[in-house]
mmCIF file of C-alpha atoms in Angstrom:
data_model
loop_
_atom_site.group_PDB
_atom_site.id
_atom_site.type_symbol
_atom_site.label_atom_id
_atom_site.label_comp_id
_atom_site.label_asym_id
_atom_site.label_seq_id
_atom_site.Cartn_x
_atom_site.Cartn_y
_atom_site.Cartn_z
ATOM 1 C CA MET A 1098 -4.413 26.719 -35.114
ATOM 2 C CA THR A 1099 -3.715 22.995 -35.018
ATOM 3 C CA SER A 1100 -5.559 20.908 -37.569
ATOM 4 C CA VAL A 1101 -8.040 18.358 -36.242
ATOM 5 C CA SER A 1102 -6.326 15.774 -38.403
ATOM 6 C CA ASP A 1103 -2.979 16.440 -36.729
ATOM 7 C CA PRO A 1104 -1.899 13.031 -35.291
ATOM 8 C CA VAL A 1105 -0.043 14.730 -32.448
ATOM 9 C CA ALA A 1106 -3.100 16.698 -31.438
ATOM 10 C CA ASN A 1107 -5.310 13.600 -31.580
ATOM 11 C CA LYS A 1108 -2.923 11.365 -29.648
ATOM 12 C CA ARG A 1109 -4.290 10.692 -26.155
ATOM 13 C CA PRO A 1110 -1.742 10.520 -23.327
ATOM 14 C CA VAL A 1111 -1.172 7.053 -21.918
ATOM 15 C CA SER A 1112 -2.414 6.643 -18.341
ATOM 16 C CA PRO A 1113 0.409 5.649 -15.992
ATOM 17 C CA LEU A 1114 -1.859 3.548 -13.773
ATOM 18 C CA LYS A 1115 -1.693 0.316 -15.784
ATOM 19 C CA PRO A 1116 2.118 0.184 -16.043
ATOM 20 C CA VAL A 1117 2.428 1.235 -12.402
ATOM 21 C CA MET A 1118 0.024 -1.534 -11.365
ATOM 22 C CA ALA A 1119 2.081 -4.040 -13.366
ATOM 23 C CA ILE A 1120 5.402 -2.921 -11.880
ATOM 24 C CA THR A 1121 3.846 -2.898 -8.393
ATOM 25 C CA ALA A 1122 2.735 -6.490 -8.904
ATOM 26 C CA ALA A 1123 6.281 -7.320 -10.006
ATOM 27 C CA GLY A 1124 7.700 -5.667 -6.911
ATOM 28 C CA THR A 1125 5.207 -7.487 -4.697
ATOM 29 C CA LEU A 1126 6.278 -10.883 -6.050
ATOM 30 C CA ALA A 1127 9.935 -9.937 -5.720
ATOM 31 C CA MET A 1128 9.412 -8.839 -2.104
ATOM 32 C CA ALA A 1129 7.583 -12.086 -1.312
ATOM 33 C CA GLY A 1130 10.515 -14.011 -2.758
ATOM 34 C CA TYR A 1131 13.010 -11.899 -0.847
ATOM 35 C CA GLU A 1132 11.278 -12.525 2.476
ATOM 36 C CA MET A 1133 11.556 -16.242 1.800
ATOM 37 C CA VAL A 1134 15.221 -15.944 0.770
ATOM 38 C CA ARG A 1135 16.105 -13.786 3.769
ATOM 39 C CA SER A 1136 14.841 -16.323 6.269
ATOM 40 C CA ALA A 1137 15.982 -19.380 4.330
ATOM 41 C CA ALA A 1138 19.491 -18.070 3.665
ATOM 42 C CA ALA A 1139 20.054 -17.369 7.359
ATOM 43 C CA SER A 1140 18.826 -20.850 8.292
ATOM 44 C CA VAL A 1141 21.015 -22.483 5.645
ATOM 45 C CA PHE A 1142 24.060 -20.521 6.773
ATOM 46 C CA LEU A 1143 23.613 -21.427 10.430
ATOM 47 C CA ALA A 1144 23.009 -25.068 9.508
ATOM 48 C CA HIS A 1145 26.457 -25.252 7.882
ATOM 49 C CA HIS A 1146 28.448 -22.731 9.929
ATOM 50 C CA SER A 1147 28.515 -21.523 13.498
ATOM 51 C CA ALA A 1148 27.024 -18.144 14.386
ATOM 52 C CA VAL A 1149 30.502 -16.719 15.019
ATOM 53 C CA ARG A 1150 31.141 -16.817 11.261
ATOM 54 C CA LEU A 1151 28.120 -14.669 10.486
ATOM 55 C CA PRO A 1152 30.110 -11.397 10.788
ATOM 56 C CA GLU A 1153 32.473 -12.709 8.100
ATOM 57 C CA ALA A 1154 29.592 -13.028 5.675
ATOM 58 C CA LEU A 1155 28.204 -9.624 6.631
ATOM 59 C CA MET A 1156 31.596 -8.032 5.957
ATOM 60 C CA LEU A 1157 31.463 -9.366 2.400
ATOM 61 C CA VAL A 1158 28.029 -7.879 1.685
ATOM 62 C CA PRO A 1159 29.350 -4.308 1.040
ATOM 63 C CA LEU A 1160 31.942 -5.702 -1.373
ATOM 64 C CA ALA A 1161 29.186 -7.547 -3.221
ATOM 65 C CA MET A 1162 27.157 -4.341 -3.313
ATOM 66 C CA PHE A 1163 30.050 -2.442 -4.893
ATOM 67 C CA ALA A 1164 30.444 -5.121 -7.559
ATOM 68 C CA PHE A 1165 26.710 -5.286 -8.253
ATOM 69 C CA THR A 1166 26.496 -1.482 -8.465
ATOM 70 C CA TRP A 1167 29.216 -1.410 -11.118
ATOM 71 C CA LEU A 1168 27.520 -4.142 -13.138
ATOM 72 C CA PHE A 1169 24.184 -2.381 -12.720
ATOM 73 C CA SER A 1170 25.634 0.879 -14.034
ATOM 74 C CA VAL A 1171 27.191 -0.823 -17.047
ATOM 75 C CA SER A 1172 23.933 -2.602 -17.818
ATOM 76 C CA LEU A 1173 21.907 0.611 -17.655
ATOM 77 C CA ARG A 1174 24.230 2.322 -20.120
ATOM 78 C CA ARG A 1175 24.350 -0.568 -22.575
ATOM 79 C CA LEU A 1176 20.918 -2.194 -22.276
ATOM 80 C CA GLY A 1177 18.631 0.537 -21.032
ATOM 81 C CA ALA A 1178 16.249 0.509 -18.097
ATOM 82 C CA ASP A 1179 13.764 -2.045 -19.453
ATOM 83 C CA ARG A 1180 16.288 -4.729 -20.344
ATOM 84 C CA THR A 1181 18.283 -4.053 -17.185
ATOM 85 C CA PHE A 1182 15.193 -4.642 -15.065
ATOM 86 C CA THR A 1183 14.502 -7.944 -16.802
ATOM 87 C CA ALA A 1184 18.141 -9.001 -16.575
ATOM 88 C CA THR A 1185 18.327 -8.076 -12.883
ATOM 89 C CA LEU A 1186 15.381 -10.272 -11.942
ATOM 90 C CA LEU A 1187 16.189 -13.197 -14.224
ATOM 91 C CA LEU A 1188 19.833 -13.312 -13.141
ATOM 92 C CA SER A 1189 18.784 -13.026 -9.512
ATOM 93 C CA SER A 1190 16.404 -15.929 -10.023
ATOM 94 C CA LEU A 1191 19.142 -18.034 -11.622
ATOM 95 C CA VAL A 1192 21.679 -17.261 -8.897
ATOM 96 C CA LEU A 1193 19.185 -18.062 -6.150
ATOM 97 C CA ALA A 1194 18.233 -21.376 -7.734
ATOM 98 C CA ALA A 1195 21.845 -22.282 -8.492
ATOM 99 C CA THR A 1196 23.157 -21.494 -5.015
ATOM 100 C CA ALA A 1197 20.301 -23.388 -3.341
ATOM 101 C CA THR A 1198 21.055 -26.384 -5.553
ATOM 102 C CA ALA A 1199 24.753 -26.072 -4.755
ATOM 103 C CA VAL A 1200 23.934 -26.159 -1.038
ATOM 104 C CA LEU A 1201 21.923 -29.331 -1.504
ATOM 105 C CA GLN A 1202 24.838 -30.832 -3.447
ATOM 106 C CA GLY A 1203 27.264 -29.942 -0.650
ATOM 107 C CA VAL A 1204 29.346 -27.497 -2.702
ATOM 108 C CA PRO A 1205 31.811 -25.675 -0.398
ATOM 109 C CA GLY A 1206 31.090 -21.990 0.041
ATOM 110 C CA ALA A 1207 27.535 -22.214 -1.306
ATOM 111 C CA PRO A 1208 25.891 -21.207 2.029
ATOM 112 C CA PHE A 1209 28.174 -18.152 2.141
ATOM 113 C CA LEU A 1210 27.250 -17.161 -1.417
ATOM 114 C CA LEU A 1211 23.540 -17.680 -0.844
ATOM 115 C CA TYR A 1212 23.590 -15.567 2.299
ATOM 116 C CA ILE A 1213 25.596 -12.723 0.744
ATOM 117 C CA PHE A 1214 23.568 -12.612 -2.453
ATOM 118 C CA GLY A 1215 20.316 -12.826 -0.515
ATOM 119 C CA GLN A 1216 21.289 -9.712 1.436
ATOM 120 C CA ALA A 1217 22.209 -7.663 -1.636
ATOM 121 C CA TYR A 1218 20.071 -8.421 -4.671
ATOM 122 C CA ILE A 1219 16.763 -6.952 -3.488
ATOM 123 C CA VAL A 1220 18.252 -3.451 -3.159
ATOM 124 C CA PHE A 1221 18.584 -3.082 -6.910
ATOM 125 C CA ILE A 1222 15.133 -4.492 -7.640
ATOM 126 C CA VAL A 1223 13.470 -2.046 -5.248
ATOM 127 C CA GLU A 1224 15.475 0.834 -6.710
ATOM 128 C CA GLU A 1225 14.413 -0.064 -10.252
ATOM 129 C CA VAL A 1226 10.753 -0.395 -9.310
ATOM 130 C CA TRP A 1227 10.646 3.036 -7.692
ATOM 131 C CA ALA A 1228 12.655 4.642 -10.476
ATOM 132 C CA PHE A 1229 10.096 3.325 -12.966
ATOM 133 C CA ILE A 1230 7.173 4.595 -10.892
ATOM 134 C CA ASN A 1231 8.761 8.001 -10.373
ATOM 135 C CA SER A 1232 9.406 8.315 -14.100
ATOM 136 C CA LEU A 1233 5.645 8.069 -14.768
ATOM 137 C CA PHE A 1234 4.044 9.906 -11.856
ATOM 138 C CA VAL A 1235 4.024 13.637 -11.406
ATOM 139 C CA THR A 1236 4.426 14.831 -7.823
ATOM 140 C CA ALA A 1237 0.688 15.017 -7.097
ATOM 141 C CA GLN A 1238 0.127 11.467 -8.361
ATOM 142 C CA GLY A 1239 3.038 10.189 -6.305
ATOM 143 C CA LYS A 1240 1.589 11.679 -3.129
ATOM 144 C CA ARG A 1241 -1.739 10.008 -3.881
ATOM 145 C CA TRP A 1242 -0.514 6.542 -4.859
ATOM 146 C CA ASN A 1243 2.838 5.895 -3.178
ATOM 147 C CA GLY A 1244 1.228 4.853 0.094
ATOM 148 C CA VAL A 1245 -0.958 2.314 -1.712
ATOM 149 C CA ILE A 1246 2.055 0.964 -3.611
ATOM 150 C CA ILE A 1247 4.033 0.541 -0.399
ATOM 151 C CA ALA A 1248 1.099 -1.204 1.271
ATOM 152 C CA VAL A 1249 0.718 -3.670 -1.612
ATOM 153 C CA SER A 1250 4.452 -4.393 -1.690
ATOM 154 C CA THR A 1251 4.467 -4.913 2.068
ATOM 155 C CA ALA A 1252 1.671 -7.430 1.637
ATOM 156 C CA GLY A 1253 4.078 -9.387 -0.571
ATOM 157 C CA SER A 1254 6.599 -9.505 2.255
ATOM 158 C CA VAL A 1255 3.931 -10.636 4.700
ATOM 159 C CA ALA A 1256 2.795 -13.368 2.314
ATOM 160 C CA GLY A 1257 6.404 -14.486 1.865
ATOM 161 C CA GLY A 1258 6.805 -14.719 5.629
ATOM 162 C CA ILE A 1259 3.649 -16.790 5.976
ATOM 163 C CA LEU A 1260 4.761 -19.171 3.223
ATOM 164 C CA THR A 1261 8.166 -19.471 4.866
ATOM 165 C CA GLY A 1262 6.615 -20.438 8.184
ATOM 166 C CA ARG A 1263 4.369 -23.051 6.607
ATOM 167 C CA LEU A 1264 6.774 -24.598 4.096
ATOM 168 C CA SER A 1265 10.267 -24.376 5.556
ATOM 169 C CA VAL A 1266 9.912 -27.435 7.793
ATOM 170 C CA ALA A 1267 8.007 -29.438 5.204
ATOM 171 C CA ILE A 1268 10.299 -28.922 2.198
ATOM 172 C CA GLY A 1269 13.490 -27.462 3.665
ATOM 173 C CA SER A 1270 15.057 -24.036 3.403
ATOM 174 C CA GLU A 1271 16.972 -24.805 0.194
ATOM 175 C CA ARG A 1272 13.826 -25.763 -1.700
ATOM 176 C CA LEU A 1273 12.138 -22.686 -0.294
ATOM 177 C CA VAL A 1274 14.750 -20.645 -2.163
ATOM 178 C CA TRP A 1275 13.702 -22.425 -5.371
ATOM 179 C CA ILE A 1276 10.170 -21.108 -4.865
ATOM 180 C CA ALA A 1277 11.557 -17.631 -4.251
ATOM 181 C CA ALA A 1278 13.539 -17.922 -7.478
ATOM 182 C CA GLY A 1279 10.319 -18.775 -9.325
ATOM 183 C CA LEU A 1280 8.554 -15.741 -7.866
ATOM 184 C CA THR A 1281 11.458 -13.535 -8.917
ATOM 185 C CA ALA A 1282 11.330 -14.883 -12.480
ATOM 186 C CA ALA A 1283 7.572 -14.236 -12.572
ATOM 187 C CA ALA A 1284 8.262 -10.677 -11.428
ATOM 188 C CA ALA A 1285 10.548 -10.247 -14.444
ATOM 189 C CA LEU A 1286 7.637 -11.082 -16.771
ATOM 190 C CA LEU A 1287 5.389 -8.541 -15.062
ATOM 191 C CA GLY A 1288 8.174 -5.994 -15.325
ATOM 192 C CA ARG A 1289 8.392 -6.543 -19.082
ATOM 193 C CA LEU A 1290 4.647 -5.994 -19.284
ATOM 194 C CA ALA A 1291 4.946 -2.767 -17.302
ATOM 195 C CA PHE A 1292 7.594 -1.328 -19.620
ATOM 196 C CA ARG A 1293 5.566 -2.347 -22.651
ATOM 197 C CA LEU A 1294 2.461 -0.645 -21.278
ATOM 198 C CA ALA A 1295 4.408 2.497 -20.435
ATOM 199 C CA GLY A 1296 5.832 2.854 -23.927
ATOM 200 C CA LYS A 1297 8.615 5.348 -24.569
ATOM 201 C CA PRO A 1298 9.513 7.171 -21.335
ATOM 202 C CA ALA A 1299 8.540 10.801 -21.177
ATOM 203 C CA VAL A 1300 9.580 13.531 -18.753
ATOM 204 C CA PRO A 1301 6.708 14.531 -16.434
ATOM 205 C CA PRO A 1302 5.695 18.183 -16.859
ATOM 206 C CA ASP A 1303 6.735 19.145 -13.343
ATOM 207 C CA ARG A 1304 10.327 17.905 -13.738
ATOM 208 C CA PRO A 1305 13.280 19.119 -15.810
ATOM 209 C CA PRO A 1306 14.663 16.711 -18.458
ATOM 210 C CA VAL A 1307 17.490 14.425 -17.341
#
């Protein structure tokens, strides 16, 4: 028999709902920022280049994805999932703000960089959010909550689109990217909270250890 005073026996399992709510809020802010970046980056690009050059930028997106994937893999091995998530969002925020500023300053190539980065960065953020959620939920919980999580995240995209429509003319597309960078940085703080609430990752009982 296990003693009542056994600390392992008395330890209550941590509910995954609070960390999942925090990471969902982080993803929602990131998606709102991405919707703003997506529209603003296209407008900035077309304001500085003709539409015939758009395929050139799109051809560079896969190359950027390969480079980002390598950096992402290195970061996961050396920093771990929690620090990689924070680094991904903070660096994305810095790059967005820096490229938007560079566009305003007339730096050559800045519209290209903003457009390419704006197409690529969100992929890794979404992947990290879902990896975190899947690491906490068992299959039954995922079936119950994943639809709600997707709906909340989609609301972030809708809100980002509404803000874009209302602010782009008033403040300009470049400054809109600054706001998106701020939302992305705020998402990093919520992500840190989510990892802190989750504690040490554990393998759900319905999955083999990885």
